[in-house]
Structures are given as C-alpha cells and as structure tokens.
PDB file of C-alpha atoms in Angstrom:
ATOM      1  CA  LEU A 209     -18.886 161.748 -31.247  1.00 41.00           C
ATOM      2  CA  LEU A 210     -19.971 160.249 -27.924  1.00 38.00           C
ATOM      3  CA  LEU A 211     -22.775 158.314 -29.638  1.00 40.00           C
ATOM      4  CA  ALA A 212     -20.325 156.911 -32.219  1.00 40.00           C
ATOM      5  CA  LEU A 213     -17.947 155.834 -29.448  1.00 37.00           C
ATOM      6  CA  LEU A 214     -20.736 154.024 -27.559  1.00 37.00           C
ATOM      7  CA  VAL A 215     -21.826 152.212 -30.756  1.00 40.00           C
ATOM      8  CA  MET A 216     -18.233 151.073 -31.392  1.00 42.00           C
ATOM      9  CA  LEU A 217     -17.806 149.862 -27.806  1.00 39.00           C
ATOM     10  CA  ALA A 218     -21.098 147.982 -27.947  1.00 46.00           C
ATOM     11  CA  ALA A 219     -20.019 146.316 -31.190  1.00 46.00           C
ATOM     12  CA  CYS A 220     -16.725 145.214 -29.605  1.00 44.00           C
ATOM     13  CA  ARG A 221     -18.529 143.772 -26.630  1.00 45.00           C
ATOM     14  CA  THR A 222     -20.819 141.608 -28.739  1.00 45.00           C
ATOM     15  CA  ALA A 223     -18.315 140.633 -31.428  1.00 45.00           C
ATOM     16  CA  PRO A 224     -17.593 136.908 -31.612  1.00 48.00           C
ATOM     17  CA  PRO A 225     -14.158 135.815 -30.402  1.00 48.00           C
ATOM     18  CA  THR A 226     -11.480 135.587 -33.044  1.00 49.00           C
ATOM     19  CA  HIS A 227      -9.992 132.369 -31.558  1.00 49.00           C
ATOM     20  CA  THR A 228     -11.336 129.272 -29.847  1.00 51.00           C
ATOM     21  CA  ALA A 229     -10.240 128.832 -26.241  1.00 53.00           C
ATOM     22  CA  MET A 230      -8.773 125.447 -25.349  1.00 47.00           C
ATOM     23  CA  PRO A 231     -10.494 123.705 -22.440  1.00 50.00           C
ATOM     24  CA  GLN A 232      -8.501 123.712 -19.207  1.00 54.00           C
ATOM     25  CA  VAL A 233      -7.202 120.275 -18.193  1.00 52.00           C
ATOM     26  CA  ASP A 234      -6.232 119.745 -14.582  1.00 62.00           C
ATOM     27  CA  SER A 235      -2.899 117.934 -14.594  1.00 71.00           C
ATOM     28  CA  THR A 236      -2.255 118.399 -10.882  1.00 88.00           C
ATOM     29  CA  LEU A 237      -1.070 115.344  -8.990  1.00 92.00           C
ATOM     30  CA  LYS A 238      -2.420 115.256  -5.436  1.00 95.00           C
ATOM     31  CA  LEU A 239      -0.097 113.279  -3.191  1.00 97.00           C
ATOM     32  CA  VAL A 240      -0.267 112.494   0.523  1.00 97.00           C
ATOM     33  CA  THR A 241       2.559 110.931   2.475  1.00 97.00           C
ATOM     34  CA  LEU A 242       1.876 109.359   5.852  1.00 97.00           C
ATOM     35  CA  ASN A 243       3.910 107.424   8.387  1.00 96.00           C
ATOM     36  CA  LEU A 244       1.378 104.904   9.750  1.00 96.00           C
ATOM     37  CA  TYR A 245       3.502 104.217  12.840  1.00 92.00           C
ATOM     38  CA  HIS A 246       2.440 100.583  12.295  1.00 90.00           C
ATOM     39  CA  ASP A 247      -0.134  99.367  14.855  1.00 88.00           C
ATOM     40  CA  LYS A 248       0.777 101.677  17.739  1.00 88.00           C
ATOM     41  CA  ASP A 249      -1.267 104.458  19.362  1.00 88.00           C
ATOM     42  CA  GLU A 250      -4.753 102.990  19.082  1.00 91.00           C
ATOM     43  CA  TRP A 251      -4.535 101.721  15.496  1.00 91.00           C
ATOM     44  CA  PRO A 252      -8.211 100.646  15.342  1.00 92.00           C
ATOM     45  CA  LYS A 253      -9.313 104.203  16.155  1.00 94.00           C
ATOM     46  CA  ARG A 254      -6.608 105.877  14.023  1.00 94.00           C
ATOM     47  CA  ARG A 255      -7.353 103.785  10.958  1.00 94.00           C
ATOM     48  CA  THR A 256     -10.943 105.047  10.838  1.00 95.00           C
ATOM     49  CA  GLN A 257      -9.728 108.633  11.121  1.00 96.00           C
ATOM     50  CA  ILE A 258      -7.118 108.002   8.420  1.00 97.00           C
ATOM     51  CA  VAL A 259      -9.695 106.570   6.013  1.00 97.00           C
ATOM     52  CA  ASP A 260     -12.085 109.472   6.632  1.00 97.00           C
ATOM     53  CA  THR A 261      -9.355 112.063   6.090  1.00 97.00           C
ATOM     54  CA  LEU A 262      -7.957 110.409   2.959  1.00 98.00           C
ATOM     55  CA  ALA A 263     -11.446 109.982   1.513  1.00 97.00           C
ATOM     56  CA  ALA A 264     -12.061 113.700   2.012  1.00 97.00           C
ATOM     57  CA  LEU A 265      -8.694 114.668   0.476  1.00 97.00           C
ATOM     58  CA  GLN A 266      -9.030 112.268  -2.481  1.00 96.00           C
ATOM     59  CA  PRO A 267      -5.324 112.185  -3.337  1.00 97.00           C
ATOM     60  CA  ASP A 268      -4.160 110.552  -6.558  1.00 96.00           C
ATOM     61  CA  VAL A 269      -1.310 108.820  -4.710  1.00 98.00           C
ATOM     62  CA  ILE A 270      -0.684 107.954  -1.061  1.00 98.00           C
ATOM     63  CA  ALA A 271       2.871 107.151   0.059  1.00 98.00           C
ATOM     64  CA  LEU A 272       2.974 105.162   3.313  1.00 98.00           C
ATOM     65  CA  GLN A 273       5.817 104.384   5.678  1.00 97.00           C
ATOM     66  CA  GLU A 274       5.935 101.926   8.583  1.00 96.00           C
ATOM     67  CA  VAL A 275       3.271  99.628   7.137  1.00 97.00           C
ATOM     68  CA  LEU A 276       2.798  96.383   9.051  1.00 96.00           C
ATOM     69  CA  GLN A 277       1.093  93.046   8.737  1.00 96.00           C
ATOM     70  CA  HIS A 278       1.168  90.023  11.056  1.00 96.00           C
ATOM     71  CA  ASP A 279      -0.994  87.078  12.138  1.00 95.00           C
ATOM     72  CA  THR A 280      -3.732  89.234  13.667  1.00 95.00           C
ATOM     73  CA  LEU A 281      -3.270  92.374  11.535  1.00 95.00           C
ATOM     74  CA  PRO A 282      -4.005  92.321   7.807  1.00 95.00           C
ATOM     75  CA  ASN A 283      -1.590  94.339   5.678  1.00 97.00           C
ATOM     76  CA  GLN A 284      -2.397  97.951   6.551  1.00 97.00           C
ATOM     77  CA  ALA A 285      -1.743  99.233   3.014  1.00 97.00           C
ATOM     78  CA  GLN A 286      -3.990  96.586   1.487  1.00 97.00           C
ATOM     79  CA  TRP A 287      -6.740  97.358   3.999  1.00 97.00           C
ATOM     80  CA  LEU A 288      -6.536 101.116   3.328  1.00 97.00           C
ATOM     81  CA  ALA A 289      -6.518 100.544  -0.430  1.00 98.00           C
ATOM     82  CA  GLN A 290      -9.624  98.365  -0.217  1.00 98.00           C
ATOM     83  CA  GLU A 291     -11.419 100.905   1.980  1.00 97.00           C
ATOM     84  CA  LEU A 292     -10.584 103.738  -0.440  1.00 98.00           C
ATOM     85  CA  GLY A 293     -10.886 101.844  -3.740  1.00 97.00           C
ATOM     86  CA  TYR A 294      -7.192 102.295  -4.624  1.00 98.00           C
ATOM     87  CA  HIS A 295      -4.550 100.067  -6.211  1.00 98.00           C
ATOM     88  CA  TRP A 296      -1.685  99.225  -3.854  1.00 97.00           C
ATOM     89  CA  TYR A 297       1.937  98.138  -3.933  1.00 98.00           C
ATOM     90  CA  PHE A 298       3.711  96.995  -0.757  1.00 98.00           C
ATOM     91  CA  ILE A 299       7.505  97.134  -0.504  1.00 97.00           C
ATOM     92  CA  SER A 300       9.322  95.102   2.151  1.00 96.00           C
ATOM     93  CA  VAL A 301      12.582  93.248   2.718  1.00 95.00           C
ATOM     94  CA  ASP A 302      10.572  90.528   4.476  1.00 95.00           C
ATOM     95  CA  PRO A 303       9.793  87.452   2.349  1.00 94.00           C
ATOM     96  CA  GLU A 304       6.270  87.365   0.913  1.00 93.00           C
ATOM     97  CA  ASP A 305       5.484  84.052   2.619  1.00 94.00           C
ATOM     98  CA  LYS A 306       6.153  85.440   6.122  1.00 95.00           C
ATOM     99  CA  ALA A 307       3.179  86.333   8.300  1.00 95.00           C
ATOM    100  CA  ARG A 308       4.958  89.379   9.735  1.00 96.00           C
ATOM    101  CA  ARG A 309       6.056  91.910   7.129  1.00 96.00           C
ATOM    102  CA  TYR A 310       7.066  95.519   7.587  1.00 96.00           C
ATOM    103  CA  GLY A 311       7.745  98.174   4.967  1.00 97.00           C
ATOM    104  CA  ASN A 312       6.473 101.011   2.800  1.00 98.00           C
ATOM    105  CA  ALA A 313       3.622 101.192   0.324  1.00 98.00           C
ATOM    106  CA  LEU A 314       2.149 103.236  -2.500  1.00 98.00           C
ATOM    107  CA  LEU A 315      -1.595 103.498  -3.071  1.00 98.00           C
ATOM    108  CA  THR A 316      -2.968 105.042  -6.255  1.00 98.00           C
ATOM    109  CA  ARG A 317      -6.324 105.755  -7.822  1.00 96.00           C
ATOM    110  CA  GLN A 318      -4.866 105.096 -11.279  1.00 95.00           C
ATOM    111  CA  PRO A 319      -3.761 101.657 -12.418  1.00 95.00           C
ATOM    112  CA  VAL A 320      -0.061 100.934 -11.983  1.00 97.00           C
ATOM    113  CA  VAL A 321       1.747 100.577 -15.320  1.00 97.00           C
ATOM    114  CA  ALA A 322       5.189  99.802 -13.833  1.00 97.00           C
ATOM    115  CA  ARG A 323       6.606  99.215 -10.388  1.00 98.00           C
ATOM    116  CA  GLY A 324       9.798  98.209  -8.657  1.00 98.00           C
ATOM    117  CA  GLN A 325      11.722  98.116  -5.424  1.00 97.00           C
ATOM    118  CA  GLN A 326      15.291  98.344  -4.210  1.00 97.00           C
ATOM    119  CA  ARG A 327      16.974  97.390  -0.954  1.00 97.00           C
ATOM    120  CA  LEU A 328      19.095 100.163   0.493  1.00 97.00           C
ATOM    121  CA  HIS A 329      22.547  99.868   2.063  1.00 97.00           C
ATOM    122  CA  PRO A 330      23.561  98.862   4.562  1.00 96.00           C
ATOM    123  CA  LEU A 331      21.361  95.816   4.041  1.00 94.00           C
ATOM    124  CA  GLU A 332      21.234  95.010   7.761  1.00 94.00           C
ATOM    125  CA  ASP A 333      19.232  98.245   8.293  1.00 94.00           C
ATOM    126  CA  SER A 334      16.324  96.664   6.351  1.00 94.00           C
ATOM    127  CA  ARG A 335      15.438  99.807   4.352  1.00 96.00           C
ATOM    128  CA  THR A 336      13.829  99.951   0.934  1.00 96.00           C
ATOM    129  CA  ALA A 337      12.731 102.271  -1.823  1.00 98.00           C
ATOM    130  CA  GLY A 338       9.839 101.509  -4.119  1.00 98.00           C
ATOM    131  CA  PHE A 339       8.118 103.150  -7.055  1.00 98.00           C
ATOM    132  CA  VAL A 340       5.009 103.015  -9.164  1.00 98.00           C
ATOM    133  CA  ARG A 341       4.458 104.550 -12.574  1.00 98.00           C
ATOM    134  CA  ILE A 342       0.955 105.777 -13.262  1.00 97.00           C
ATOM    135  CA  LYS A 343      -0.557 107.817 -16.049  1.00 95.00           C
ATOM    136  CA  LEU A 344      -1.903 111.250 -15.220  1.00 91.00           C
ATOM    137  CA  GLN A 345      -3.963 112.708 -18.071  1.00 89.00           C
ATOM    138  CA  GLY A 346      -2.269 110.098 -20.293  1.00 91.00           C
ATOM    139  CA  GLN A 347       1.262 111.105 -19.265  1.00 94.00           C
ATOM    140  CA  PRO A 348       3.507 108.773 -17.231  1.00 96.00           C
ATOM    141  CA  VAL A 349       4.544 109.903 -13.744  1.00 97.00           C
ATOM    142  CA  ASN A 350       6.795 108.029 -11.316  1.00 98.00           C
ATOM    143  CA  VAL A 351       6.187 108.188  -7.574  1.00 98.00           C
ATOM    144  CA  TYR A 352       8.827 106.858  -5.175  1.00 98.00           C
ATOM    145  CA  VAL A 353       8.582 106.055  -1.477  1.00 98.00           C
ATOM    146  CA  THR A 354      11.306 105.393   1.055  1.00 97.00           C
ATOM    147  CA  HIS A 355      11.951 105.676   4.772  1.00 96.00           C
ATOM    148  CA  PRO A 356      15.657 106.136   5.504  1.00 95.00           C
ATOM    149  CA  ASN A 357      17.362 105.539   8.819  1.00 94.00           C
ATOM    150  CA  TYR A 358      16.132 107.848  11.562  1.00 92.00           C
ATOM    151  CA  GLN A 359      19.060 107.834  14.016  1.00 93.00           C
ATOM    152  CA  ASN A 360      20.483 111.276  14.704  1.00 93.00           C
ATOM    153  CA  ASP A 361      24.078 110.269  15.353  1.00 95.00           C
ATOM    154  CA  ASP A 362      27.118 109.880  13.102  1.00 96.00           C
ATOM    155  CA  ALA A 363      26.269 106.271  12.227  1.00 94.00           C
ATOM    156  CA  GLY A 364      22.671 107.178  11.405  1.00 94.00           C
ATOM    157  CA  ARG A 365      23.734 110.150   9.274  1.00 95.00           C
ATOM    158  CA  GLN A 366      26.220 107.992   7.360  1.00 96.00           C
ATOM    159  CA  MET A 367      23.542 105.349   6.755  1.00 96.00           C
ATOM    160  CA  ARG A 368      21.074 107.990   5.557  1.00 96.00           C
ATOM    161  CA  GLN A 369      23.652 109.441   3.201  1.00 97.00           C
ATOM    162  CA  GLN A 370      24.262 105.987   1.664  1.00 97.00           C
ATOM    163  CA  GLN A 371      20.545 105.209   1.561  1.00 97.00           C
ATOM    164  CA  LEU A 372      19.711 108.469  -0.197  1.00 97.00           C
ATOM    165  CA  ALA A 373      22.506 107.831  -2.708  1.00 97.00           C
ATOM    166  CA  ASP A 374      20.946 104.389  -3.314  1.00 98.00           C
ATOM    167  CA  VAL A 375      17.515 105.996  -3.799  1.00 98.00           C
ATOM    168  CA  LEU A 376      18.871 108.480  -6.341  1.00 97.00           C
ATOM    169  CA  ASP A 377      20.620 105.650  -8.199  1.00 98.00           C
ATOM    170  CA  PHE A 378      17.337 103.676  -8.182  1.00 98.00           C
ATOM    171  CA  VAL A 379      15.444 106.683  -9.565  1.00 98.00           C
ATOM    172  CA  GLN A 380      18.043 107.186 -12.295  1.00 97.00           C
ATOM    173  CA  ARG A 381      17.771 103.510 -13.341  1.00 97.00           C
ATOM    174  CA  THR A 382      13.953 103.333 -13.307  1.00 97.00           C
ATOM    175  CA  ALA A 383      12.527 106.783 -14.127  1.00 97.00           C
ATOM    176  CA  GLY A 384      13.002 106.757 -17.872  1.00 95.00           C
ATOM    177  CA  SER A 385      11.848 110.078 -19.320  1.00 95.00           C
ATOM    178  CA  ALA A 386       8.859 110.424 -16.972  1.00 96.00           C
ATOM    179  CA  PRO A 387       8.793 113.091 -14.250  1.00 96.00           C
ATOM    180  CA  SER A 388       9.442 111.673 -10.789  1.00 96.00           C
ATOM    181  CA  ILE A 389       8.427 112.520  -7.253  1.00 96.00           C
ATOM    182  CA  ILE A 390      10.285 111.082  -4.248  1.00 95.00           C
TER     183      ILE A 390
END
C-alpha cells in the first residue's frame, strides 16, 4: 500500500499542468513628488543629489512643486528631465515669454498623450493645477500636480479649500474614464 501511494505521489509531481499560467505583468506606477524649493539651499549641490536619487529610484512620473527659471537659471524641470531622459510639462501662471517663471511640473518616462492646466482661485494667489495623461502597459493614466496655498490662518485655509475644489473640478473635466492620481 505504501509503495502504491509513493508511485501515485510521484506521478502527480511529474504530471504536466492542466492549465497554462499567464505571465505576470507589472502595472505598478512609481511616482515621486518633490518640492524643489526653487533655487534656495545650495541648489547646485542639491540638484546633483536629486538627479542621483531619482535615477536610482527610476520613477515613472515625477511631480514637482516650486520649479523656477530666470535669466541665470534654466528651467529646473527641463534640466532634470534632460538629465534623466524624461518628458516634461511645466505649469505656470507666468507668461511663456517671461524670463522668470515659477510653477509646478510633471516629468514622465512615457510619452505624454494629453496634458492641461488650470489656474486656481483666487487668481491673485498665482496657483495652478496641471495634468499629463500617459499610457501604462497600454492603459491611460492621469497624473495631476498642484501646490495649494500654504498659509495656516483662516484666509489661507479658505484659499486652500477653494483651490482644492478647483482641482477636483479640473480633474472631473479632464480625467475621462482613466484612473487619476493627484
């Protein structure tokens, strides 16, 4: 009886599978968000550290806040994108022909298939939201970036509340049926 049981177990172990396993596809989106703090706190030294860290992490998307450019500083998002080999989209209320521009940005390893931006209220606070749509494993995904008012008083809280309502309205108008990350 023991011999028969061992023969049956051995046959089960070597029997071919009855179904074909589907290959595993990694559909994880790796995202990093970073406030660059524009050109303060030793930007030349920090930018090298930022590039090294982002290169090691290899995120699919990088959301940046407090991105700056001016006469002696190339656009920080563009510079980072070039260093990392990413596509980039800069969002700012400042006119494109101005030397000094300040805003947010999205960098992505995948090509951008759609993008957009929205000014947030109150307009005098100069806040924006922006998005890019990329394809991850052939499926569209929206990634949004914003940087609402930071003040921790009643006026700041009221502005943030309005700005976040504006962001949600922007997402609703632009997301379509694709999943979205803010």
